[in-house]
Amino acid sequence: MRALIVFGSRYGSSAEIAEEIGKIMGNEGVEVDLVDLRKNKIENIHHYDLVIVGSGIKMAKWTKEPLKFLKKNKSALKDKKVALFVSCGAPLGGKEKIDEAWELYLKKIASENLSGEPVSMGLFGGVFDPDANHGLMYKMAMKMAKKGYEKQGVDTSKRYDYRNWGEIREWASKLAEIAKE
Ligand SMILES: Cc1cc2nc3c(=O)[nH]c(=O)nc-3n(C[C@H](O)[C@H](O)[C@H](O)COP(=O)(O)O)c2cc1C
């Protein structure tokens, strides 16, 4: 069983999620290749049984590279198991935001870019970092997000990691089983 994990990450959150998924699957006997599409390309995906594609979300958008990957490999992916995941702010926003994120960041991406249904999709949190300096856009988004985070009881003076690692690991284990089927 071989699995490929490809991802696009702007601030590192989905990169760490992808690494953890790879580690869990590797421990469960799946041979995993991990490719950061913002740094490397992958030409041939024929020898993989399962392909996992993930991205961080900014202003409701995936990173470009994994979307390009999905488009370019649409016909090759037709005969494979495909899973999608995102890392986004929605898990802190309550049920309505989470439902909206499932529609916009996962189901819509799947229906627009895949020929069939994905075997699984994962919606995960990210990191709030008041000290990160990623430019003006980041600062503005953080300022806007701050109120929402505070409503959820988050102390926004500190770095806050709202990725649920238990949930991520559980998802990875489930994918390891799917890869072996
Ligand atoms: C500038 C900026 C814009 C963001 N826009 C959204 C958004 O529109 N929707 C959302 O759910 N999360 C949003 N987030 C939260 C990110 O999706 C979250 O931090 C994610 O973990 C980023 O993944 P990455 O580190 O892999 O890029 C935004 C974060 C930043 C910094």
CSV table of C-alpha atoms in Angstrom, one decimal, residues 31 34 51 60 65 86 91-93 97 107 110 115 126-127 150 157 159 166 177:
chain,number,residue,atom,x,y,z
A,31,GLU,CA,4.4,3.6,2.7
A,34,LEU,CA,4.9,13.6,1.6
A,51,VAL,CA,-3.8,10.3,-2.5
A,60,ALA,CA,-11.9,31.4,2.0
A,65,GLU,CA,-0.8,24.5,-5.8
A,86,VAL,CA,-8.1,21.7,5.2
A,91,PRO,CA,-13.6,25.2,14.1
A,92,LEU,CA,-13.4,28.2,16.5
A,93,GLY,CA,-16.5,29.8,15.1
A,97,LYS,CA,-19.1,28.3,10.6
A,107,LYS,CA,-17.6,19.6,-0.6
A,110,ALA,CA,-14.4,17.9,-4.2
A,115,SER,CA,-14.6,12.8,-10.9
A,126,GLY,CA,-5.0,25.9,12.9
A,127,VAL,CA,-2.9,28.3,14.9
A,150,GLU,CA,-12.2,36.2,22.2
A,157,SER,CA,-2.4,37.8,23.6
A,159,ARG,CA,-0.2,31.8,20.6
A,166,GLY,CA,-6.5,13.5,18.6
A,177,GLU,CA,-7.2,1.3,7.0
